[in-house]
């Protein structure tokens, strides 16, 4: 059925993909059209927080699909009401708006902050964001991002996103003017190579935002829903943002994202925000199934314990090739040499999926249900690949 050269399909070419077609997945494992199995430590870039095709999500979606797929966003439906209640009860936020992708949730956060600025801060609209930040691929979220490679793309950008440096509070202070309405950041910069914000920096940022009367926005699209061993990463630092966005793990692979805000900042008026698929019961039922599992007693404790086990395994490998950073089950090895792409390709050949957000950074974001023996197996393959690549790199020199 499939042509032998899948790379020449009718799909628009937007990235380089290997000649592999995946046909099924279960937990930490994917199977391609030749029957080859792969251990997946990327999980769609931290999306499948319960692994591939978890039974509870599959059942929730199938049941909901038979009952009601989409009454339209102008009406209430039961799953979306329950999901909003659940997120509010587990967080510091008062209300939630649902969307379909991370970028769309971040667009919502930007719009909400600008709306609040127009109503309560004399039209202030600038949002301080960060060098190397990643907030998505719409025009506004690309403008809010700080990827050097994007600087010249799709000009002109959306204005109003001055850039500060992560973990440098004076660089934030320097960008704040009477036009500033918010500061927006990832508590751990994901695409930049898993770079955590420091506790003291985040506490200073919280204080600064409160003093200046501006909003603190956390993009928790990659860090949220248990990824770092807490339901939300902000819990770890003992501070609370005013607005946060969720995506990726929220639907366990099903497309859904959320814009969460403290009640006093929920200032959208009718018609300001919406979307055809936003808050549909099918996506909400997938997310309810995910959250039911992730909030089970002991689940996040187990994620933290497995995170420690993962970091121990990585430290042993990294001794030879670089250093390890991250939190919970979001981990990176920072290599001494820019060989991440080669290591990722060698692992893929051996049936291990990991990814390289930077030429010198390998990122791992396995299922939160990953087992210790799967971590052992990953470490074995990764060690082999790092030996292969390092020795051939030395040979080439
Ligand atoms: C993935 C990601 C996004 C974008 O999410 P999409 O669903 O791809 O639009 C935004 N912010 C962060 C931190 C992300 O990791």
CSV table of C-alpha atoms and ligand atoms in Angstrom, one decimal:
chain,number,residue,atom,x,y,z
A,1,UNK,CA,0.0,0.0,0.0
A,2,UNK,CA,2.8,2.4,0.9
A,3,UNK,CA,5.2,3.5,-1.8
A,4,UNK,CA,8.8,2.4,-1.1
A,5,UNK,CA,9.9,6.0,-1.0
A,6,UNK,CA,7.8,7.6,1.7
A,7,UNK,CA,9.9,10.7,1.6
A,8,UNK,CA,8.4,11.6,-1.8
A,9,UNK,CA,4.8,11.5,-0.6
A,10,UNK,CA,2.3,14.3,-1.3
A,11,UNK,CA,3.0,15.8,2.2
A,12,UNK,CA,4.4,19.3,2.1
A,13,UNK,CA,8.0,19.2,3.1
A,14,UNK,CA,8.6,21.2,6.3
A,15,UNK,CA,11.2,19.0,8.0
A,16,UNK,CA,13.5,16.2,7.2
A,17,UNK,CA,11.9,12.9,8.3
A,18,UNK,CA,13.5,9.4,8.2
A,19,UNK,CA,12.0,6.8,5.8
A,20,UNK,CA,9.9,5.2,8.5
A,21,UNK,CA,6.1,4.9,8.8
A,22,UNK,CA,4.7,4.1,12.2
A,23,UNK,CA,1.6,2.0,12.3
A,24,UNK,CA,1.1,1.2,16.0
A,25,UNK,CA,2.2,2.0,19.5
A,26,UNK,CA,1.8,0.8,23.0
A,27,UNK,CA,3.3,2.3,26.1
A,28,UNK,CA,6.9,3.1,25.5
A,29,UNK,CA,7.0,1.2,22.2
A,30,UNK,CA,6.3,2.0,18.6
A,31,UNK,CA,6.1,-0.4,15.6
A,32,UNK,CA,6.8,0.6,12.0
A,33,UNK,CA,5.3,-0.8,8.8
A,34,UNK,CA,8.1,-3.4,8.6
A,35,UNK,CA,7.3,-4.7,12.1
A,36,UNK,CA,10.5,-3.2,13.6
A,37,UNK,CA,10.0,-2.0,17.2
A,38,UNK,CA,11.4,1.2,18.7
A,39,UNK,CA,11.7,2.2,22.3
A,40,UNK,CA,10.3,5.8,22.4
A,41,UNK,CA,12.0,8.2,24.8
A,42,UNK,CA,10.7,11.2,23.0
A,43,UNK,CA,7.0,10.5,23.0
A,44,UNK,CA,6.2,13.1,20.4
A,45,UNK,CA,8.3,15.7,22.2
A,46,UNK,CA,6.8,15.1,25.6
A,47,UNK,CA,3.2,14.8,24.4
A,48,UNK,CA,2.2,11.3,25.2
A,49,UNK,CA,2.6,11.6,29.0
A,50,UNK,CA,1.0,8.1,29.5
A,51,UNK,CA,2.8,6.5,26.5
A,52,UNK,CA,1.4,5.4,23.2
A,53,UNK,CA,-2.3,4.6,22.9
A,54,UNK,CA,-3.1,4.3,26.7
A,55,UNK,CA,-6.2,2.2,27.2
A,56,UNK,CA,-7.9,4.7,29.5
A,57,UNK,CA,-7.6,7.5,26.9
A,58,UNK,CA,-8.6,5.3,24.0
A,59,UNK,CA,-11.7,4.2,25.9
A,60,UNK,CA,-12.6,7.7,27.0
A,61,UNK,CA,-12.3,9.0,23.4
A,62,UNK,CA,-14.2,6.1,21.9
A,63,UNK,CA,-17.0,6.4,24.4
A,64,UNK,CA,-17.3,10.1,24.0
A,65,UNK,CA,-17.2,9.9,20.2
A,66,UNK,CA,-20.2,7.7,20.3
A,67,UNK,CA,-22.1,10.0,22.7
A,68,UNK,CA,-21.2,13.5,21.3
A,69,UNK,CA,-18.2,14.8,19.3
A,70,UNK,CA,-18.9,18.5,19.0
A,71,UNK,CA,-22.1,20.5,19.8
A,72,UNK,CA,-20.2,23.7,18.9
A,73,UNK,CA,-18.2,26.1,21.0
A,74,UNK,CA,-21.3,28.3,21.6
A,75,UNK,CA,-22.7,25.7,23.9
A,76,UNK,CA,-21.6,24.0,27.1
A,77,UNK,CA,-20.8,20.3,27.2
A,78,UNK,CA,-20.2,18.1,30.2
A,79,UNK,CA,-16.6,17.0,29.7
A,80,UNK,CA,-15.3,20.5,29.2
A,81,UNK,CA,-17.0,21.8,32.3
A,82,UNK,CA,-15.6,18.9,34.4
A,83,UNK,CA,-12.1,19.4,32.9
A,84,UNK,CA,-12.1,23.2,33.7
A,85,UNK,CA,-13.3,22.4,37.3
A,86,UNK,CA,-10.6,19.8,37.8
A,87,UNK,CA,-7.8,22.1,36.5
A,88,UNK,CA,-9.0,25.0,38.7
A,89,UNK,CA,-9.3,22.7,41.8
A,90,UNK,CA,-5.7,21.5,41.3
A,91,UNK,CA,-4.0,24.8,40.5
A,92,UNK,CA,-3.8,28.5,41.6
A,93,UNK,CA,-6.0,29.6,38.7
A,94,UNK,CA,-9.6,30.6,38.7
A,95,UNK,CA,-10.7,30.0,35.1
A,96,UNK,CA,-9.6,28.2,32.0
A,97,UNK,CA,-10.0,28.7,28.2
A,98,UNK,CA,-9.4,25.6,26.1
A,99,UNK,CA,-7.7,25.6,22.7
A,100,UNK,CA,-6.2,23.0,20.3
A,101,UNK,CA,-2.4,23.6,20.3
A,102,UNK,CA,0.2,25.1,22.5
A,103,UNK,CA,0.8,28.1,20.1
A,104,UNK,CA,-2.9,28.8,20.2
A,105,UNK,CA,-3.0,28.8,24.0
A,106,UNK,CA,0.0,31.2,24.1
A,107,UNK,CA,-1.7,33.5,21.6
A,108,UNK,CA,-4.6,33.5,24.0
A,109,UNK,CA,-2.3,34.4,26.9
A,110,UNK,CA,-0.8,37.2,24.9
A,111,UNK,CA,-4.3,38.5,23.9
A,112,UNK,CA,-5.5,38.2,27.5
A,113,UNK,CA,-2.5,40.2,28.8
A,114,UNK,CA,-3.0,42.9,26.1
A,115,UNK,CA,-6.7,43.1,26.9
A,116,UNK,CA,-5.9,43.5,30.6
A,117,UNK,CA,-3.3,46.2,29.7
A,118,UNK,CA,-5.8,48.1,27.6
A,119,UNK,CA,-8.4,48.0,30.4
A,120,UNK,CA,-6.3,48.5,33.5
A,121,UNK,CA,-2.8,49.7,32.5
A,122,UNK,CA,-3.4,52.7,30.1
A,123,UNK,CA,-2.9,50.5,27.0
A,124,UNK,CA,0.4,48.8,28.1
A,125,UNK,CA,1.0,45.9,25.7
A,126,UNK,CA,4.6,44.9,25.7
A,127,UNK,CA,5.4,41.4,27.0
A,128,UNK,CA,9.0,40.8,28.1
A,129,UNK,CA,10.1,37.4,26.8
A,130,UNK,CA,13.5,35.6,26.7
A,131,UNK,CA,16.4,34.9,24.5
A,132,UNK,CA,16.2,31.2,23.3
A,133,UNK,CA,12.5,31.0,24.4
A,134,UNK,CA,10.1,28.9,22.4
A,135,UNK,CA,6.4,29.7,22.4
A,136,UNK,CA,5.1,28.2,19.2
A,137,UNK,CA,4.8,28.8,15.4
A,138,UNK,CA,2.1,31.3,14.9
A,139,UNK,CA,3.3,34.8,14.0
A,140,UNK,CA,2.8,36.3,17.4
A,141,UNK,CA,4.3,33.3,19.2
A,142,UNK,CA,7.3,33.2,16.9
A,143,UNK,CA,7.7,36.9,17.7
A,144,UNK,CA,7.5,36.1,21.4
A,145,UNK,CA,10.1,33.3,20.9
A,146,UNK,CA,13.8,34.0,21.1
A,147,UNK,CA,15.2,31.6,18.5
A,148,UNK,CA,18.1,33.1,16.7
A,149,UNK,CA,17.2,31.1,13.5
A,150,UNK,CA,13.8,32.8,13.4
A,151,UNK,CA,15.0,36.3,13.6
A,152,UNK,CA,14.9,37.0,9.8
A,153,UNK,CA,11.8,34.8,9.1
A,154,UNK,CA,8.4,36.0,8.0
A,155,UNK,CA,9.1,39.6,8.5
A,156,UNK,CA,7.6,41.9,9.8
A,157,UNK,CA,7.2,40.2,13.2
A,158,UNK,CA,4.5,41.1,15.7
A,159,UNK,CA,5.8,44.0,17.7
A,160,UNK,CA,6.0,44.3,21.5
A,161,UNK,CA,8.2,41.4,22.7
A,162,UNK,CA,11.5,42.8,24.1
A,163,UNK,CA,13.9,40.1,25.1
A,164,UNK,CA,15.6,39.6,28.4
A,165,UNK,CA,18.1,36.8,29.5
A,166,UNK,CA,17.0,33.8,31.5
A,167,UNK,CA,18.3,33.8,35.1
A,168,UNK,CA,19.4,37.5,34.8
A,169,UNK,CA,16.9,39.6,36.7
A,170,UNK,CA,18.6,42.9,35.9
A,171,UNK,CA,18.1,42.1,32.2
A,172,UNK,CA,14.4,41.9,32.9
A,173,UNK,CA,14.3,45.1,34.9
A,174,UNK,CA,16.1,46.8,32.0
A,175,UNK,CA,13.2,46.0,29.6
A,176,UNK,CA,10.4,47.1,31.8
A,177,UNK,CA,8.8,50.5,30.9
A,178,UNK,CA,5.3,52.0,31.3
A,179,UNK,CA,4.3,50.0,28.2
A,180,UNK,CA,5.0,46.7,29.8
A,181,UNK,CA,2.0,44.6,30.7
A,182,UNK,CA,3.6,41.1,31.4
A,183,UNK,CA,6.7,38.9,31.6
A,184,UNK,CA,6.3,35.5,29.9
A,185,UNK,CA,8.6,32.5,30.2
A,186,UNK,CA,9.0,28.8,30.2
A,187,UNK,CA,10.1,27.7,33.8
A,188,UNK,CA,12.4,25.2,32.0
A,189,UNK,CA,13.3,26.3,28.4
A,190,UNK,CA,12.5,23.2,26.5
A,191,UNK,CA,13.5,23.7,22.8
A,192,UNK,CA,16.5,25.7,24.0
A,193,UNK,CA,17.9,22.4,25.4
A,194,UNK,CA,16.1,21.9,28.7
A,195,UNK,CA,17.5,24.9,30.6
A,196,UNK,CA,15.8,25.4,34.0
A,197,UNK,CA,15.1,28.8,35.4
A,198,UNK,CA,16.8,29.2,38.8
A,199,UNK,CA,14.6,29.3,41.9
A,200,UNK,CA,16.0,32.6,43.1
A,201,UNK,CA,15.4,34.2,39.6
A,202,UNK,CA,11.8,33.0,39.5
A,203,UNK,CA,11.2,34.3,43.0
A,204,UNK,CA,12.8,37.7,42.1
A,205,UNK,CA,10.7,37.7,38.9
A,206,UNK,CA,7.5,37.1,40.9
A,207,UNK,CA,8.4,39.9,43.3
A,208,UNK,CA,9.3,42.3,40.4
A,209,UNK,CA,6.0,41.5,38.5
A,210,UNK,CA,4.0,42.2,41.7
A,211,UNK,CA,5.9,45.4,42.5
A,212,UNK,CA,5.4,46.8,39.0
A,213,UNK,CA,1.8,45.6,38.7
A,214,UNK,CA,2.5,43.5,35.6
A,215,UNK,CA,1.5,39.9,34.9
A,216,UNK,CA,3.7,36.8,35.3
A,217,UNK,CA,2.9,34.3,32.5
A,218,UNK,CA,4.3,30.8,32.6
A,219,UNK,CA,4.4,28.7,29.4
A,220,UNK,CA,4.0,25.3,31.0
A,221,UNK,CA,3.2,23.6,27.7
A,222,UNK,CA,6.3,21.3,28.0
A,223,UNK,CA,6.7,21.3,31.8
A,224,UNK,CA,3.1,20.8,32.9
A,225,UNK,CA,1.0,17.7,33.6
A,226,UNK,CA,3.5,15.8,35.7
A,227,UNK,CA,6.5,16.1,33.4
A,228,UNK,CA,8.8,17.5,36.1
A,229,UNK,CA,7.3,15.4,38.9
A,230,UNK,CA,4.7,18.0,39.9
A,231,UNK,CA,1.4,18.5,38.2
A,232,UNK,CA,2.6,22.1,37.3
A,233,UNK,CA,6.3,23.0,37.4
A,234,UNK,CA,5.6,26.2,39.3
A,235,UNK,CA,4.8,24.2,42.4
A,236,UNK,CA,8.4,23.3,42.8
A,237,UNK,CA,9.6,26.9,43.3
A,238,UNK,CA,7.0,28.0,45.8
A,239,UNK,CA,5.7,30.8,43.6
A,240,UNK,CA,2.5,31.2,41.6
A,241,UNK,CA,2.1,32.8,38.1
A,242,UNK,CA,-0.9,34.9,37.2
A,243,UNK,CA,-1.4,33.1,33.9
A,244,UNK,CA,-0.2,29.7,32.6
A,245,UNK,CA,-0.6,27.8,29.4
A,246,UNK,CA,-0.8,24.0,29.1
A,247,UNK,CA,-0.5,21.8,26.0
A,248,UNK,CA,1.5,18.7,25.1
A,249,UNK,CA,0.8,16.3,28.0
A,250,UNK,CA,-2.6,17.7,28.7
A,251,UNK,CA,-4.3,15.5,26.2
A,252,UNK,CA,-1.8,12.6,26.4
A,253,UNK,CA,-1.4,12.9,22.6
A,254,UNK,CA,-4.9,14.1,21.8
A,255,UNK,CA,-4.8,17.8,20.6
A,256,UNK,CA,-5.9,20.1,23.4
A,257,UNK,CA,-4.3,23.0,25.2
A,258,UNK,CA,-5.4,25.4,27.9
A,259,UNK,CA,-5.0,29.1,28.9
A,260,UNK,CA,-5.4,29.3,32.7
A,261,UNK,CA,-5.6,32.6,34.6
A,262,UNK,CA,-6.4,33.9,38.0
A,263,UNK,CA,-10.0,35.1,38.2
A,264,UNK,CA,-9.1,38.8,38.4
A,265,UNK,CA,-7.3,38.7,35.1
A,266,UNK,CA,-10.1,37.0,33.1
A,267,UNK,CA,-11.2,40.1,31.3
A,268,UNK,CA,-12.1,38.8,27.8
A,269,UNK,CA,-15.3,40.3,26.5
A,270,UNK,CA,-17.7,38.4,24.2
A,271,UNK,CA,-16.2,37.9,20.8
A,272,UNK,CA,-12.6,38.6,22.0
A,273,UNK,CA,-11.6,34.9,21.9
A,274,UNK,CA,-12.9,31.7,20.6
A,275,UNK,CA,-12.5,29.0,17.9
A,276,UNK,CA,-14.5,26.3,16.1
A,277,UNK,CA,-13.0,23.3,18.0
A,278,UNK,CA,-12.2,25.0,21.3
A,279,UNK,CA,-13.4,23.1,24.3
A,280,UNK,CA,-14.9,20.2,22.3
A,281,UNK,CA,-16.0,17.3,24.4
A,282,UNK,CA,-13.9,14.7,22.5
A,283,UNK,CA,-10.6,16.4,23.4
A,284,UNK,CA,-11.8,17.2,26.9
A,285,UNK,CA,-12.7,13.6,27.6
A,286,UNK,CA,-9.1,12.6,26.6
A,287,UNK,CA,-7.7,15.1,29.0
A,288,UNK,CA,-10.0,14.1,31.8
A,289,UNK,CA,-8.7,10.5,31.4
A,290,UNK,CA,-5.1,11.7,31.5
A,291,UNK,CA,-5.6,13.9,34.6
A,292,UNK,CA,-7.5,11.1,36.4
A,293,UNK,CA,-4.3,8.9,36.0
A,294,UNK,CA,-1.7,11.7,36.7
A,295,UNK,CA,-3.5,12.9,39.8
A,296,UNK,CA,-3.9,9.4,41.3
A,297,UNK,CA,-2.3,9.0,44.7
A,298,UNK,CA,1.4,8.2,44.4
A,299,UNK,CA,1.7,8.8,40.6
A,300,UNK,CA,3.8,12.0,40.8
A,301,UNK,CA,5.9,10.6,43.6
A,302,UNK,CA,6.7,7.7,41.3
A,303,UNK,CA,7.5,10.1,38.4
A,304,UNK,CA,10.0,11.8,40.7
A,305,UNK,CA,11.6,8.5,41.8
A,306,UNK,CA,11.9,7.3,38.2
A,307,UNK,CA,13.3,10.7,37.3
A,308,UNK,CA,16.1,10.2,39.8
A,309,UNK,CA,16.7,6.7,38.4
A,310,UNK,CA,16.8,8.2,34.9
A,311,UNK,CA,19.3,10.9,35.9
A,312,UNK,CA,21.5,8.3,37.6
A,313,UNK,CA,21.6,6.3,34.4
A,314,UNK,CA,22.4,9.4,32.3
A,315,UNK,CA,25.1,10.6,34.7
A,316,UNK,CA,27.0,7.4,34.1
A,317,UNK,CA,26.9,7.9,30.3
A,318,UNK,CA,27.4,11.7,30.5
A,319,UNK,CA,30.7,11.2,32.4
A,320,UNK,CA,32.2,10.3,29.0
A,321,UNK,CA,30.4,12.8,26.7
A,322,UNK,CA,29.0,15.7,28.6
A,323,UNK,CA,26.7,16.8,31.5
A,324,UNK,CA,23.1,16.2,32.5
A,325,UNK,CA,20.3,18.7,33.3
A,326,UNK,CA,16.6,18.8,33.7
A,327,UNK,CA,13.8,17.8,36.1
A,328,UNK,CA,11.7,14.7,36.7
A,329,UNK,CA,11.3,12.9,33.4
A,330,UNK,CA,12.4,15.9,31.2
A,331,UNK,CA,16.2,15.3,30.8
A,332,UNK,CA,19.0,16.5,28.6
A,333,UNK,CA,22.6,15.6,28.0
A,334,UNK,CA,24.7,18.6,27.0
A,335,UNK,CA,27.5,17.2,24.9
A,336,UNK,CA,31.0,18.4,24.7
A,337,UNK,CA,30.8,18.2,20.9
A,338,UNK,CA,28.0,19.1,18.5
A,339,UNK,CA,27.3,15.4,17.7
A,340,UNK,CA,23.7,15.2,19.0
A,341,UNK,CA,22.2,14.6,15.5
A,342,UNK,CA,24.6,11.7,14.9
A,343,UNK,CA,23.9,10.1,18.2
A,344,UNK,CA,20.1,10.5,17.6
A,345,UNK,CA,20.5,8.9,14.2
A,346,UNK,CA,22.6,6.0,15.5
A,347,UNK,CA,20.0,5.3,18.3
A,348,UNK,CA,17.2,5.3,15.8
A,349,UNK,CA,19.0,2.6,13.8
A,350,UNK,CA,19.3,0.6,17.0
A,351,UNK,CA,15.6,1.1,17.7
A,352,UNK,CA,15.7,4.0,20.3
A,353,UNK,CA,13.9,7.3,19.7
A,354,UNK,CA,15.3,10.4,21.4
A,355,UNK,CA,15.7,13.9,20.0
A,356,UNK,CA,18.2,16.7,19.6
A,357,UNK,CA,16.8,20.2,20.2
A,358,UNK,CA,20.3,21.6,19.6
A,359,UNK,CA,23.3,20.3,17.8
A,360,UNK,CA,25.0,19.7,21.2
A,361,UNK,CA,21.9,18.6,23.3
A,362,UNK,CA,20.1,15.3,23.5
A,363,UNK,CA,16.6,15.5,25.1
A,364,UNK,CA,14.7,12.6,26.7
A,365,UNK,CA,11.0,12.9,27.6
A,366,UNK,CA,9.7,9.4,28.0
A,367,UNK,CA,6.2,8.3,29.0
A,368,UNK,CA,5.5,9.1,32.7
A,369,UNK,CA,4.6,5.4,32.8
A,370,UNK,CA,8.1,4.4,31.7
A,371,UNK,CA,9.6,1.4,33.6
A,372,UNK,CA,13.0,1.1,35.2
A,373,UNK,CA,13.9,-1.7,32.9
A,374,UNK,CA,13.0,0.5,29.9
A,375,UNK,CA,15.3,3.2,31.3
A,376,UNK,CA,18.1,0.5,31.6
A,377,UNK,CA,17.5,-0.5,28.0
A,378,UNK,CA,17.6,3.1,26.8
A,379,UNK,CA,20.9,3.7,28.7
A,380,UNK,CA,22.5,0.6,27.1
A,381,UNK,CA,21.6,1.7,23.6
A,382,UNK,CA,22.5,5.4,24.2
A,383,UNK,CA,25.9,4.3,25.6
A,384,UNK,CA,26.6,2.2,22.6
A,385,UNK,CA,25.6,5.0,20.2
A,386,UNK,CA,27.8,7.5,22.1
A,387,UNK,CA,30.7,5.1,21.8
A,388,UNK,CA,30.1,4.6,18.1
A,389,UNK,CA,29.8,8.3,17.3
A,390,UNK,CA,32.6,9.5,19.6
A,391,UNK,CA,35.1,7.0,18.2
A,392,UNK,CA,34.2,7.7,14.6
A,393,UNK,CA,34.4,11.5,15.4
A,394,UNK,CA,37.9,11.0,16.8
A,395,UNK,CA,38.8,9.0,13.7
A,396,UNK,CA,37.6,11.8,11.4
A,397,UNK,CA,39.7,14.3,13.3
B,1,LIG,C1,5.6,22.7,22.1
B,1,LIG,C2,5.7,24.0,22.8
B,1,LIG,C3,4.9,25.0,22.4
B,1,LIG,C4,4.0,24.9,21.1
B,1,LIG,O1,3.0,24.0,21.2
B,1,LIG,P1,2.3,23.5,19.8
B,1,LIG,O2,1.3,22.5,20.3
B,1,LIG,O3,3.4,22.9,19.0
B,1,LIG,O4,1.7,24.7,19.2
B,1,LIG,C5,4.9,26.2,23.0
B,1,LIG,N1,5.7,26.4,24.1
B,1,LIG,C6,6.4,25.4,24.6
B,1,LIG,C7,7.2,25.6,25.9
B,1,LIG,C8,6.5,24.1,24.0
B,1,LIG,O5,7.3,23.2,24.4
